[in-house]
Tab-separated table of C-alpha atoms and ligand atoms in Angstrom:
chain	number	residue	atom	x	y	z
A	19	MET	CA	14.875	-5.504	27.129
A	20	GLN	CA	16.129	-4.078	30.380
A	21	ALA	CA	15.235	-0.467	31.108
A	22	ASN	CA	18.055	2.039	31.032
A	23	PRO	CA	19.045	3.251	34.474
A	24	LEU	CA	18.222	6.902	35.066
A	25	GLN	CA	19.733	9.119	37.713
A	26	TRP	CA	18.373	12.326	39.176
A	27	THR	CA	20.623	15.331	39.088
A	28	ALA	CA	20.410	18.889	40.261
A	29	SER	CA	22.167	21.717	38.553
A	30	PRO	CA	22.968	25.048	40.220
A	31	GLY	CA	20.413	27.652	39.304
A	32	LEU	CA	18.710	25.500	36.726
A	33	GLY	CA	16.515	22.939	38.374
A	34	VAL	CA	16.439	19.209	38.066
A	35	GLY	CA	16.686	16.779	35.252
A	36	LEU	CA	17.258	13.203	34.379
A	37	GLU	CA	20.723	12.032	33.598
A	38	THR	CA	21.592	8.702	32.123
A	39	THR	CA	24.505	6.527	33.067
A	40	SER	CA	27.515	6.620	30.792
A	41	SER	CA	26.492	3.420	29.015
A	42	SER	CA	23.007	4.654	28.312
A	43	PRO	CA	22.064	6.112	24.929
A	44	LEU	CA	19.445	8.375	26.514
A	45	PRO	CA	19.924	12.143	26.576
A	46	SER	CA	22.117	13.807	29.139
A	47	PHE	CA	21.059	16.442	31.640
A	48	SER	CA	21.925	19.263	29.340
A	49	GLN	CA	19.241	18.016	26.991
A	50	LEU	CA	16.583	17.382	29.649
A	51	SER	CA	15.846	20.078	32.146
A	52	LEU	CA	12.929	21.623	33.918
A	53	GLY	CA	13.633	25.250	34.367
A	54	ASN	CA	12.762	26.689	37.752
A	55	LEU	CA	11.289	24.676	40.566
A	56	SER	CA	9.149	27.017	42.599
A	57	GLY	CA	7.177	26.807	45.841
A	58	GLY	CA	9.837	25.008	47.825
A	59	THR	CA	9.755	21.905	45.664
A	60	SER	CA	12.947	19.981	46.195
A	61	VAL	CA	14.544	17.386	44.037
A	62	ASN	CA	14.146	14.874	46.817
A	63	SER	CA	10.475	15.564	47.313
A	64	LEU	CA	9.889	15.031	43.627
A	65	LYS	CA	11.953	11.886	43.702
A	66	THR	CA	10.044	10.436	46.603
A	67	ARG	CA	6.749	11.378	45.054
A	68	GLY	CA	7.906	9.424	42.030
A	69	LEU	CA	7.369	12.291	39.666
A	70	PHE	CA	9.185	11.856	36.432
A	71	LEU	CA	10.207	15.263	35.317
A	72	VAL	CA	10.690	14.586	31.715
A	73	LYS	CA	9.632	17.893	30.351
A	74	ALA	CA	12.224	17.981	27.683
A	75	MET	CA	13.417	21.397	26.726
A	76	GLU	CA	14.549	19.958	23.446
A	77	GLY	CA	17.209	21.783	21.498
A	78	SER	CA	14.451	22.827	19.221
A	79	ARG	CA	15.011	25.403	16.580
A	80	THR	CA	11.409	26.487	16.847
A	81	ALA	CA	11.601	26.933	20.597
A	82	SER	CA	14.838	28.857	20.633
A	83	LEU	CA	13.941	31.089	17.757
A	84	ASN	CA	10.451	31.847	18.951
A	85	GLY	CA	11.606	32.316	22.490
A	86	HIS	CA	13.648	35.404	21.717
A	87	PRO	CA	11.957	38.593	20.643
A	88	GLY	CA	13.504	40.085	17.550
A	89	ASN	CA	14.226	36.762	15.911
A	90	ALA	CA	11.061	36.735	13.841
A	91	ASP	CA	12.869	37.697	10.640
A	92	LYS	CA	15.467	34.981	11.094
A	93	ASN	CA	12.703	32.525	11.844
A	94	ALA	CA	10.727	33.540	8.781
A	95	SER	CA	13.742	32.934	6.594
A	96	LEU	CA	13.714	29.292	7.708
A	97	LEU	CA	10.106	28.709	6.722
A	98	SER	CA	9.522	26.413	3.797
A	99	SER	CA	6.760	25.230	1.522
A	100	VAL	CA	6.359	21.563	0.730
A	101	GLY	CA	3.593	20.580	-1.669
A	102	ASN	CA	0.471	22.382	-0.475
A	103	SER	CA	1.913	23.016	2.994
A	104	THR	CA	3.151	26.583	3.194
A	105	ASN	CA	5.053	28.415	5.965
A	106	ILE	CA	6.205	25.303	7.744
A	107	LEU	CA	9.284	24.924	9.930
A	108	TRP	CA	11.144	21.669	10.581
A	109	HIS	CA	11.210	20.913	14.316
A	110	GLU	CA	14.441	19.188	15.279
A	111	CYS	CA	14.672	17.098	18.465
A	112	SER	CA	17.880	16.469	20.339
A	113	LEU	CA	17.134	12.759	20.592
A	114	ASN	CA	17.906	11.383	17.150
A	115	LYS	CA	17.878	8.222	15.041
A	116	ASN	CA	21.308	7.260	16.309
A	117	ASP	CA	20.105	7.331	19.924
A	118	ARG	CA	17.142	5.133	19.069
A	119	GLN	CA	19.334	2.699	17.139
A	120	LYS	CA	21.654	2.342	20.136
A	121	LEU	CA	18.646	1.631	22.332
A	122	LEU	CA	17.398	-1.049	19.930
A	123	LYS	CA	20.879	-2.383	19.060
A	124	GLN	CA	20.075	-2.347	15.347
A	125	LYS	CA	19.906	0.064	12.422
A	126	GLY	CA	16.652	1.293	10.975
A	127	CYS	CA	16.097	0.529	7.301
A	128	VAL	CA	13.412	-0.347	4.761
A	129	ILE	CA	13.144	-3.764	3.165
A	130	TRP	CA	10.917	-3.278	0.142
A	131	ILE	CA	9.434	-6.547	-1.150
A	132	THR	CA	7.976	-6.246	-4.655
A	133	GLY	CA	6.382	-8.826	-6.924
A	134	LEU	CA	3.200	-10.105	-8.501
A	135	SER	CA	0.129	-10.993	-6.514
A	136	GLY	CA	0.674	-14.537	-5.214
A	137	SER	CA	4.462	-14.380	-5.518
A	138	GLY	CA	4.847	-14.831	-1.754
A	139	LYS	CA	5.521	-11.259	-0.582
A	140	SER	CA	3.346	-11.409	2.523
A	141	THR	CA	4.544	-14.894	3.431
A	142	VAL	CA	8.218	-13.979	3.204
A	143	ALA	CA	7.553	-10.688	5.051
A	144	CYS	CA	6.063	-12.623	7.985
A	145	ALA	CA	8.881	-15.207	7.942
A	146	LEU	CA	11.399	-12.369	7.938
A	147	GLY	CA	9.637	-10.545	10.786
A	148	GLY	CA	9.645	-13.819	12.759
A	149	GLY	CA	13.316	-14.520	12.055
A	150	LEU	CA	14.290	-11.032	13.203
A	151	TYR	CA	12.086	-11.249	16.284
A	152	ARG	CA	13.787	-14.491	17.352
A	153	ARG	CA	17.124	-12.660	17.068
A	154	GLY	CA	15.790	-9.883	19.304
A	155	LYS	CA	15.423	-7.414	16.441
A	156	LEU	CA	12.422	-5.144	16.050
A	157	SER	CA	10.684	-5.029	12.691
A	158	TYR	CA	7.280	-3.927	11.471
A	159	ILE	CA	5.432	-5.012	8.345
A	160	LEU	CA	3.578	-2.590	6.085
A	161	ASP	CA	1.603	-4.905	3.816
A	162	GLY	CA	-0.102	-3.284	0.816
A	163	ASP	CA	-3.314	-5.247	1.346
A	164	ASN	CA	-3.418	-4.291	5.043
A	165	VAL	CA	-2.577	-0.612	4.622
A	166	ARG	CA	-5.369	-0.405	2.041
A	167	HIS	CA	-7.744	-1.379	4.898
A	168	GLY	CA	-6.981	1.928	6.645
A	169	LEU	CA	-4.598	4.707	5.666
A	170	ASN	CA	-4.940	3.961	1.930
A	171	ARG	CA	-8.579	2.938	1.811
A	172	ASP	CA	-9.333	5.884	-0.499
A	173	LEU	CA	-7.056	4.552	-3.242
A	174	SER	CA	-7.976	2.358	-6.212
A	175	PHE	CA	-5.714	0.316	-8.482
A	176	LYS	CA	-5.389	2.817	-11.316
A	177	ALA	CA	-1.783	3.869	-11.960
A	178	GLU	CA	-1.940	7.228	-10.148
A	179	ASP	CA	-3.577	5.667	-7.081
A	180	ARG	CA	-0.996	2.886	-7.001
A	181	ALA	CA	1.663	5.603	-7.157
A	182	GLU	CA	0.072	7.404	-4.204
A	183	ASN	CA	-0.273	4.104	-2.315
A	184	ILE	CA	3.428	3.477	-2.788
A	185	ARG	CA	4.416	7.041	-1.932
A	186	ARG	CA	2.471	6.984	1.335
A	187	ILE	CA	3.848	3.591	2.318
A	188	GLY	CA	7.319	4.864	1.419
A	189	GLU	CA	6.864	7.874	3.700
A	190	VAL	CA	5.548	5.744	6.568
A	191	ALA	CA	8.390	3.246	6.071
A	192	LYS	CA	10.840	6.132	6.249
A	193	LEU	CA	9.404	7.151	9.622
A	194	PHE	CA	9.759	3.595	10.915
A	195	ALA	CA	13.372	3.510	9.729
A	196	ASP	CA	13.967	6.825	11.480
A	197	ALA	CA	12.519	5.259	14.616
A	198	GLY	CA	15.293	2.643	14.331
A	199	VAL	CA	12.924	-0.106	13.232
A	200	ILE	CA	13.554	-2.557	10.392
A	201	CYS	CA	10.514	-1.780	8.283
A	202	ILE	CA	9.317	-4.477	5.897
A	203	ALA	CA	7.110	-3.061	3.139
A	204	SER	CA	5.433	-5.733	1.051
A	205	LEU	CA	3.357	-4.511	-1.833
A	206	ILE	CA	3.130	-5.193	-5.549
A	207	SER	CA	4.539	-1.738	-6.365
A	208	PRO	CA	4.504	-2.502	-10.085
A	209	TYR	CA	6.174	0.643	-11.373
A	210	ARG	CA	9.953	1.152	-11.203
A	211	ARG	CA	9.580	4.912	-11.008
A	212	ASP	CA	7.423	4.663	-7.855
A	213	ARG	CA	9.824	2.260	-6.148
A	214	ASP	CA	12.792	4.425	-7.081
A	215	ALA	CA	11.031	7.463	-5.609
A	216	CYS	CA	10.779	5.591	-2.271
A	217	ARG	CA	14.441	4.611	-2.499
A	218	ALA	CA	15.300	8.286	-2.970
A	219	MET	CA	13.541	9.174	0.301
A	220	LEU	CA	16.161	7.290	2.325
A	221	PRO	CA	19.900	7.561	2.887
A	222	ALA	CA	21.919	5.456	0.416
A	223	GLY	CA	21.976	1.806	1.435
A	224	ASP	CA	18.979	1.998	3.754
A	225	PHE	CA	16.466	0.949	1.086
A	226	ILE	CA	16.803	-2.753	0.353
A	227	GLU	CA	14.722	-3.837	-2.610
A	228	VAL	CA	13.764	-7.507	-2.674
A	229	PHE	CA	12.256	-8.901	-5.876
A	230	MET	CA	10.018	-11.960	-5.658
A	231	ASP	CA	11.023	-13.400	-9.036
A	232	VAL	CA	8.183	-15.875	-9.408
A	233	PRO	CA	6.680	-16.476	-12.881
A	234	LEU	CA	3.113	-15.369	-13.534
A	235	GLN	CA	2.094	-18.993	-14.260
A	236	VAL	CA	3.198	-20.053	-10.769
A	237	CYS	CA	1.389	-17.124	-9.101
A	238	GLU	CA	-1.709	-17.833	-11.147
A	239	ALA	CA	-1.613	-21.541	-10.332
A	240	ARG	CA	-1.436	-20.664	-6.623
A	241	ASP	CA	-4.296	-18.130	-6.896
A	242	SER	CA	-4.793	-18.280	-3.143
A	243	LYS	CA	-7.405	-15.495	-3.215
A	244	GLY	CA	-9.115	-16.487	-6.462
A	245	LEU	CA	-8.252	-13.081	-7.951
A	246	TYR	CA	-6.516	-14.372	-11.088
A	247	LYS	CA	-9.599	-16.400	-11.932
A	248	LEU	CA	-11.752	-13.287	-11.572
A	249	ALA	CA	-9.276	-11.236	-13.615
A	250	ARG	CA	-9.197	-13.847	-16.423
A	251	ALA	CA	-12.990	-13.839	-16.412
A	252	GLY	CA	-12.902	-10.048	-16.832
A	253	LYS	CA	-14.529	-9.525	-13.444
A	254	ILE	CA	-11.507	-7.576	-12.109
A	255	LYS	CA	-10.157	-4.960	-14.507
A	256	GLY	CA	-6.554	-3.792	-14.432
A	257	PHE	CA	-5.170	-6.770	-12.542
A	258	THR	CA	-1.370	-6.763	-12.334
A	259	GLY	CA	0.164	-9.322	-14.687
A	260	ILE	CA	-3.091	-9.905	-16.566
A	261	ASP	CA	-4.195	-6.578	-18.006
A	262	ASP	CA	-1.973	-4.223	-16.012
A	263	PRO	CA	1.830	-3.937	-16.146
A	264	TYR	CA	4.503	-5.156	-13.751
A	265	GLU	CA	8.006	-3.751	-14.212
A	266	PRO	CA	10.618	-6.019	-12.587
A	267	PRO	CA	13.539	-4.280	-10.866
A	268	LEU	CA	16.652	-3.831	-13.014
A	269	ASN	CA	19.134	-3.492	-10.209
A	270	CYS	CA	17.766	-4.543	-6.833
A	271	GLU	CA	19.671	-5.702	-3.744
A	272	ILE	CA	18.118	-9.174	-3.425
A	273	VAL	CA	16.316	-11.485	-5.867
A	274	LEU	CA	14.366	-14.379	-4.403
A	275	THR	CA	13.939	-16.760	-7.318
A	276	HIS	CA	11.751	-19.645	-8.209
A	277	GLU	CA	14.285	-21.818	-10.008
A	278	GLY	CA	13.449	-24.828	-12.151
A	279	GLY	CA	9.926	-25.064	-10.785
A	280	VAL	CA	11.177	-25.194	-7.207
A	281	CYS	CA	10.666	-22.368	-4.761
A	282	ALA	CA	12.814	-22.078	-1.671
A	283	SER	CA	10.771	-22.203	1.515
A	284	PRO	CA	9.658	-18.869	2.992
A	285	CYS	CA	12.051	-19.453	5.923
A	286	GLU	CA	14.998	-20.018	3.580
A	287	MET	CA	14.096	-16.841	1.723
A	288	ALA	CA	13.847	-14.917	4.975
A	289	GLU	CA	17.280	-16.224	6.026
A	290	GLU	CA	18.750	-14.908	2.782
A	291	VAL	CA	17.480	-11.434	3.633
A	292	ILE	CA	18.688	-11.729	7.239
A	293	SER	CA	22.184	-12.703	6.000
A	294	TYR	CA	22.203	-9.557	3.878
A	295	LEU	CA	21.210	-7.446	6.888
A	296	GLU	CA	23.918	-9.097	8.995
A	297	ASP	CA	26.584	-8.537	6.329
A	298	LYS	CA	25.653	-4.867	5.982
A	299	GLY	CA	25.677	-4.301	9.752
A	300	PHE	CA	21.966	-3.559	10.201
A	301	LEU	CA	21.629	-6.018	13.084
A	302	GLU	CA	23.948	-4.034	15.335
A	303	ALA	CA	23.817	-0.415	16.464
B	408	PPS	N1	-6.296	-4.793	-9.820
B	408	PPS	C1	-5.515	-5.340	-8.901
B	408	PPS	N2	-4.208	-5.568	-9.151
B	408	PPS	C2	-3.437	-6.125	-8.232
B	408	PPS	N3	-3.863	-6.481	-6.979
B	408	PPS	C3	-5.141	-6.268	-6.669
B	408	PPS	C4	-6.018	-5.690	-7.616
B	408	PPS	N4	-7.236	-5.608	-7.041
B	408	PPS	C5	-7.131	-6.091	-5.802
B	408	PPS	N5	-5.869	-6.496	-5.571
B	408	PPS	C6	-5.411	-6.986	-4.254
B	408	PPS	O1	-4.678	-5.907	-3.704
B	408	PPS	C7	-3.386	-6.332	-3.307
B	408	PPS	C8	-2.311	-5.418	-3.888
B	408	PPS	O2	-2.262	-4.211	-3.186
B	408	PPS	P1	-0.946	-3.360	-3.231
B	408	PPS	O3	-1.194	-2.192	-2.371
B	408	PPS	O4	0.198	-4.231	-2.886
B	408	PPS	O5	-0.852	-2.934	-4.757
B	408	PPS	S1	-0.007	-1.777	-5.440
B	408	PPS	O6	1.346	-1.805	-4.860
B	408	PPS	O7	-0.657	-0.506	-5.185
B	408	PPS	O8	0.009	-2.091	-6.880
B	408	PPS	C9	-3.177	-7.712	-3.880
B	408	PPS	O9	-2.570	-8.405	-2.814
B	408	PPS	P2	-1.364	-9.445	-3.010
B	408	PPS	O10	-2.009	-10.634	-3.642
B	408	PPS	O11	-0.911	-9.697	-1.606
B	408	PPS	O12	-0.296	-8.830	-3.848
B	408	PPS	C10	-4.539	-8.205	-4.242
B	408	PPS	O13	-5.034	-9.016	-3.217
B	409	ADP	N1	8.100	-19.909	-0.849
B	409	ADP	C1	6.900	-20.402	-1.117
B	409	ADP	N2	6.768	-21.642	-1.622
B	409	ADP	C2	5.548	-22.143	-1.904
B	409	ADP	N3	4.389	-21.484	-1.706
B	409	ADP	C3	4.469	-20.242	-1.211
B	409	ADP	C4	5.722	-19.635	-0.891
B	409	ADP	N4	5.488	-18.411	-0.422
B	409	ADP	C5	4.154	-18.239	-0.437
B	409	ADP	N5	3.538	-19.339	-0.902
B	409	ADP	C6	2.102	-19.517	-1.077
B	409	ADP	O1	1.713	-18.697	-2.164
B	409	ADP	C7	0.470	-18.091	-1.913
B	409	ADP	C8	0.589	-16.579	-2.045
B	409	ADP	O2	1.460	-16.106	-1.033
B	409	ADP	P1	1.345	-14.630	-0.479
B	409	ADP	O3	2.405	-14.478	0.531
B	409	ADP	O4	-0.049	-14.342	-0.076
B	409	ADP	O5	1.707	-13.797	-1.788
B	409	ADP	P2	1.552	-12.251	-2.087
B	409	ADP	O6	1.597	-11.533	-0.773
B	409	ADP	O7	2.695	-11.922	-2.976
B	409	ADP	O8	0.223	-12.120	-2.774
B	409	ADP	C9	0.034	-18.540	-0.521
B	409	ADP	O9	-0.881	-19.620	-0.651
B	409	ADP	C10	1.321	-18.992	0.110
B	409	ADP	O10	1.103	-20.036	1.044
């Protein structure tokens, strides 16, 4: 992608800043400024020294409220408590999701792929990421197995840990969507309630649930990791589909089916999801 052209500007009495051209989605001078330039520093000298003065004086609530004595009471009234975090204040930046979407020429969203182990979630997630990449669209995959190697390594497969696994991935996916990225979350996520809680984190329409509707017998016959065999032998307890529940979606956006013993190829499945994204306008800003 070509970089956005930036122009230096000077403003009487204020200092210098970076201004974008009219076609650029980057912030204007009013949103980026430096305050005073002291010691004889001129705009030109900074320019020639190649200094990028991107000290953004964001239109931050925190900054403006804290910056003025006497506003402490007003500030305190904005404090909130979320879970175990008390006295916290949301910090708003002037550069928002819309700006990032314009930059990326797409809309951020979450594609949530759910299904049994071996149903093809990871495969279709990769095919989808590839298909989007070839169209110049930025996506990122949050795969349950992979996230459990790091962020969620402390979680087991009991119901409450699965719920926490899903909640955390939902929160991370939400951040990716806010960044303007098409986030592909692929995890078993066996409980409807947990998936619905992730849906509720996002604006309506931005959570696209994709159900891998592949029968247990097919997944078990694939058994690419040998886990079903271990579960049947009682060596893995609480394995989804064997001795742990899976609740299929009742009303999801896309169902990728295994019809009459024939499964569409991962690329065909990915194209189905891409068509949905195109139809709903996610592949343009
Ligand atoms: N008990 C049990 N049940 C189901 N799956 C198990 C279990 N133990 C380990 N595994 C492996 O972990 C992968 C599923 O992780 P997820 O994070 O997607 O699961 S969940 O959403 O929290 O239910 C899953 O990966 P996939 O096969 O890709 O689905 C398995 O490889
Ligand atoms: N559409 C498909 N048709 C046939 N086999 C598939 C398809 N998608 C995935 N597979 C195969 O099924 C197995 C499990 O796929 P995987 O993507 O790992 O599933 P999951 O992530 O749901 O556990 C792999 O061996 C994969 O090659």
